Amino acid sequence: FDIGFAQQLCDASRQVGDDGDKRTAVSEELADVICYALAIANEIDNHRYQVILTNNLGNAYFILGMKEETVSSYKQAIFMTNSSDAPIQRVLSTAHTNLGDFYMEQDSLDSAFFHLNLALRAKVNESDKFRTYFIMSWYYEEKEQFDSAWKYNQLSLNLATQSQRQKQRNLALSQMG
């Protein structure tokens, strides 16, 4: 069993689009696979995969509308990130961003703001903050603080542009070789 398969399913569930039935079916399969992979990660005592998969399980529950399970999984992933290891710190930031996104969807703006700020404080590369900045712009828009909303929207757009340029450079370099 390839533990990375759970991540591939997670990515696929985000790409399904607005087809609710298809997205739910993928998410149900995703939740099953993540639980299976998590059992393996626990058995082999692989902390990094335990944290990643717990966070991804929260994503599946979020899509399925399972609110308590969503919050529980994200918070468990946050609690498990007791390492300064860069991949673990990235999951910490992602889990806080995911919780911020969840709370925004629930119109719980104070909780969203709290977790988004914690995501921005995590020790990750600036390029990893794209989604956090984007959700933060949504938060400020909801609060009708449009100058701040604009600022965070610009930060997310700048990161998206930088990322796209880097992908184009990498593609050009790979075609030269």
PDB file of N, CA and C in Angstrom, residues 2-43:
ATOM      1  N   ASP A   2       0.597   2.153  -0.907  1.00  0.00           N
ATOM      2  CA  ASP A   2       1.348   3.399  -1.021  1.00  0.00           C
ATOM      3  C   ASP A   2       0.632   4.476  -0.211  1.00  0.00           C
ATOM      4  N   ILE A   3       1.260   4.930   0.878  1.00  0.00           N
ATOM      5  CA  ILE A   3       0.644   5.944   1.733  1.00  0.00           C
ATOM      6  C   ILE A   3       0.392   7.224   0.945  1.00  0.00           C
ATOM      7  N   GLY A   4       1.243   7.525  -0.045  1.00  0.00           N
ATOM      8  CA  GLY A   4       1.061   8.722  -0.864  1.00  0.00           C
ATOM      9  C   GLY A   4      -0.222   8.701  -1.672  1.00  0.00           C
ATOM     10  N   PHE A   5      -0.824   7.517  -1.847  1.00  0.00           N
ATOM     11  CA  PHE A   5      -2.082   7.413  -2.588  1.00  0.00           C
ATOM     12  C   PHE A   5      -3.176   8.234  -1.908  1.00  0.00           C
ATOM     13  N   ALA A   6      -3.153   8.292  -0.588  1.00  0.00           N
ATOM     14  CA  ALA A   6      -4.144   9.094   0.132  1.00  0.00           C
ATOM     15  C   ALA A   6      -4.025  10.564  -0.253  1.00  0.00           C
ATOM     16  N   GLN A   7      -2.797  11.053  -0.417  1.00  0.00           N
ATOM     17  CA  GLN A   7      -2.602  12.443  -0.825  1.00  0.00           C
ATOM     18  C   GLN A   7      -3.126  12.661  -2.245  1.00  0.00           C
ATOM     19  N   GLN A   8      -2.909  11.688  -3.133  1.00  0.00           N
ATOM     20  CA  GLN A   8      -3.416  11.803  -4.503  1.00  0.00           C
ATOM     21  C   GLN A   8      -4.934  11.866  -4.516  1.00  0.00           C
ATOM     22  N   LEU A   9      -5.585  11.052  -3.703  1.00  0.00           N
ATOM     23  CA  LEU A   9      -7.048  11.108  -3.620  1.00  0.00           C
ATOM     24  C   LEU A   9      -7.513  12.447  -3.061  1.00  0.00           C
ATOM     25  N   CYS A  10      -6.772  12.945  -2.079  1.00  0.00           N
ATOM     26  CA  CYS A  10      -7.112  14.249  -1.495  1.00  0.00           C
ATOM     27  C   CYS A  10      -7.043  15.330  -2.557  1.00  0.00           C
ATOM     28  N   ASP A  11      -5.984  15.310  -3.357  1.00  0.00           N
ATOM     29  CA  ASP A  11      -5.849  16.282  -4.437  1.00  0.00           C
ATOM     30  C   ASP A  11      -6.981  16.126  -5.441  1.00  0.00           C
ATOM     31  N   ALA A  12      -7.339  14.882  -5.766  1.00  0.00           N
ATOM     32  CA  ALA A  12      -8.421  14.626  -6.731  1.00  0.00           C
ATOM     33  C   ALA A  12      -9.751  15.148  -6.204  1.00  0.00           C
ATOM     34  N   SER A  13      -9.978  15.021  -4.905  1.00  0.00           N
ATOM     35  CA  SER A  13     -11.254  15.476  -4.348  1.00  0.00           C
ATOM     36  C   SER A  13     -11.400  16.986  -4.464  1.00  0.00           C
ATOM     37  N   ARG A  14     -10.278  17.696  -4.464  1.00  0.00           N
ATOM     38  CA  ARG A  14     -10.330  19.155  -4.619  1.00  0.00           C
ATOM     39  C   ARG A  14     -10.569  19.549  -6.075  1.00  0.00           C
ATOM     40  N   GLN A  15     -10.207  18.690  -7.013  1.00  0.00           N
ATOM     41  CA  GLN A  15     -10.305  19.012  -8.436  1.00  0.00           C
ATOM     42  C   GLN A  15     -11.627  18.589  -9.060  1.00  0.00           C
ATOM     43  N   VAL A  16     -12.472  17.909  -8.315  1.00  0.00           N
ATOM     44  CA  VAL A  16     -13.717  17.399  -8.880  1.00  0.00           C
ATOM     45  C   VAL A  16     -14.640  18.534  -9.294  1.00  0.00           C
ATOM     46  N   GLY A  17     -14.573  19.654  -8.605  1.00  0.00           N
ATOM     47  CA  GLY A  17     -15.406  20.800  -8.983  1.00  0.00           C
ATOM     48  C   GLY A  17     -16.712  20.824  -8.230  1.00  0.00           C
ATOM     49  N   ASP A  18     -17.747  21.339  -8.878  1.00  0.00           N
ATOM     50  CA  ASP A  18     -19.020  21.565  -8.220  1.00  0.00           C
ATOM     51  C   ASP A  18     -19.990  20.396  -8.324  1.00  0.00           C
ATOM     52  N   ASP A  19     -19.580  19.299  -8.912  1.00  0.00           N
ATOM     53  CA  ASP A  19     -20.434  18.124  -9.013  1.00  0.00           C
ATOM     54  C   ASP A  19     -20.501  17.467  -7.638  1.00  0.00           C
ATOM     55  N   GLY A  20     -21.489  17.870  -6.847  1.00  0.00           N
ATOM     56  CA  GLY A  20     -21.581  17.446  -5.456  1.00  0.00           C
ATOM     57  C   GLY A  20     -21.594  15.946  -5.268  1.00  0.00           C
ATOM     58  N   ASP A  21     -22.361  15.208  -6.090  1.00  0.00           N
ATOM     59  CA  ASP A  21     -22.448  13.760  -5.920  1.00  0.00           C
ATOM     60  C   ASP A  21     -21.101  13.102  -6.167  1.00  0.00           C
ATOM     61  N   LYS A  22     -20.433  13.500  -7.247  1.00  0.00           N
ATOM     62  CA  LYS A  22     -19.138  12.913  -7.576  1.00  0.00           C
ATOM     63  C   LYS A  22     -18.106  13.276  -6.507  1.00  0.00           C
ATOM     64  N   ARG A  23     -18.143  14.519  -6.051  1.00  0.00           N
ATOM     65  CA  ARG A  23     -17.195  14.974  -5.037  1.00  0.00           C
ATOM     66  C   ARG A  23     -17.412  14.216  -3.731  1.00  0.00           C
ATOM     67  N   THR A  24     -18.669  13.992  -3.361  1.00  0.00           N
ATOM     68  CA  THR A  24     -18.968  13.253  -2.144  1.00  0.00           C
ATOM     69  C   THR A  24     -18.483  11.815  -2.254  1.00  0.00           C
ATOM     70  N   ALA A  25     -18.693  11.196  -3.409  1.00  0.00           N
ATOM     71  CA  ALA A  25     -18.247   9.817  -3.605  1.00  0.00           C
ATOM     72  C   ALA A  25     -16.728   9.722  -3.490  1.00  0.00           C
ATOM     73  N   VAL A  26     -16.017  10.652  -4.114  1.00  0.00           N
ATOM     74  CA  VAL A  26     -14.559  10.665  -4.020  1.00  0.00           C
ATOM     75  C   VAL A  26     -14.145  10.894  -2.572  1.00  0.00           C
ATOM     76  N   SER A  27     -14.834  11.787  -1.870  1.00  0.00           N
ATOM     77  CA  SER A  27     -14.479  12.103  -0.491  1.00  0.00           C
ATOM     78  C   SER A  27     -14.735  10.930   0.440  1.00  0.00           C
ATOM     79  N   GLU A  28     -15.805  10.180   0.203  1.00  0.00           N
ATOM     80  CA  GLU A  28     -16.060   9.004   1.027  1.00  0.00           C
ATOM     81  C   GLU A  28     -14.959   7.966   0.817  1.00  0.00           C
ATOM     82  N   GLU A  29     -14.566   7.763  -0.435  1.00  0.00           N
ATOM     83  CA  GLU A  29     -13.465   6.846  -0.724  1.00  0.00           C
ATOM     84  C   GLU A  29     -12.175   7.366  -0.097  1.00  0.00           C
ATOM     85  N   LEU A  30     -11.982   8.676  -0.202  1.00  0.00           N
ATOM     86  CA  LEU A  30     -10.803   9.300   0.378  1.00  0.00           C
ATOM     87  C   LEU A  30     -10.740   9.065   1.880  1.00  0.00           C
ATOM     88  N   ALA A  31     -11.845   9.271   2.570  1.00  0.00           N
ATOM     89  CA  ALA A  31     -11.864   9.080   4.021  1.00  0.00           C
ATOM     90  C   ALA A  31     -11.495   7.637   4.375  1.00  0.00           C
ATOM     91  N   ASP A  32     -12.042   6.681   3.625  1.00  0.00           N
ATOM     92  CA  ASP A  32     -11.724   5.271   3.880  1.00  0.00           C
ATOM     93  C   ASP A  32     -10.237   4.991   3.674  1.00  0.00           C
ATOM     94  N   VAL A  33      -9.697   5.499   2.571  1.00  0.00           N
ATOM     95  CA  VAL A  33      -8.285   5.254   2.264  1.00  0.00           C
ATOM     96  C   VAL A  33      -7.386   5.934   3.294  1.00  0.00           C
ATOM     97  N   ILE A  34      -7.732   7.152   3.675  1.00  0.00           N
ATOM     98  CA  ILE A  34      -6.914   7.863   4.666  1.00  0.00           C
ATOM     99  C   ILE A  34      -6.925   7.121   5.995  1.00  0.00           C
ATOM    100  N   CYS A  35      -8.101   6.632   6.406  1.00  0.00           N
ATOM    101  CA  CYS A  35      -8.169   5.879   7.664  1.00  0.00           C
ATOM    102  C   CYS A  35      -7.292   4.635   7.592  1.00  0.00           C
ATOM    103  N   TYR A  36      -7.315   3.956   6.463  1.00  0.00           N
ATOM    104  CA  TYR A  36      -6.483   2.772   6.272  1.00  0.00           C
ATOM    105  C   TYR A  36      -4.994   3.154   6.307  1.00  0.00           C
ATOM    106  N   ALA A  37      -4.645   4.207   5.579  1.00  0.00           N
ATOM    107  CA  ALA A  37      -3.254   4.654   5.557  1.00  0.00           C
ATOM    108  C   ALA A  37      -2.808   5.130   6.939  1.00  0.00           C
ATOM    109  N   LEU A  38      -3.707   5.772   7.656  1.00  0.00           N
ATOM    110  CA  LEU A  38      -3.390   6.245   9.002  1.00  0.00           C
ATOM    111  C   LEU A  38      -3.114   5.065   9.938  1.00  0.00           C
ATOM    112  N   ALA A  39      -3.879   3.990   9.773  1.00  0.00           N
ATOM    113  CA  ALA A  39      -3.633   2.789  10.579  1.00  0.00           C
ATOM    114  C   ALA A  39      -2.232   2.246  10.297  1.00  0.00           C
ATOM    115  N   ILE A  40      -1.840   2.261   9.031  1.00  0.00           N
ATOM    116  CA  ILE A  40      -0.492   1.797   8.673  1.00  0.00           C
ATOM    117  C   ILE A  40       0.564   2.727   9.263  1.00  0.00           C
ATOM    118  N   ALA A  41       0.350   4.030   9.130  1.00  0.00           N
ATOM    119  CA  ALA A  41       1.305   5.001   9.673  1.00  0.00           C
ATOM    120  C   ALA A  41       1.442   4.825  11.182  1.00  0.00           C
ATOM    121  N   ASN A  42       0.337   4.543  11.861  1.00  0.00           N
ATOM    122  CA  ASN A  42       0.398   4.300  13.302  1.00  0.00           C
ATOM    123  C   ASN A  42       1.167   3.023  13.602  1.00  0.00           C
ATOM    124  N   GLU A  43       0.911   1.992  12.805  1.00  0.00           N
ATOM    125  CA  GLU A  43       1.566   0.703  13.018  1.00  0.00           C
ATOM    126  C   GLU A  43       3.083   0.802  12.843  1.00  0.00           C
TER     127      GLU A  43
END
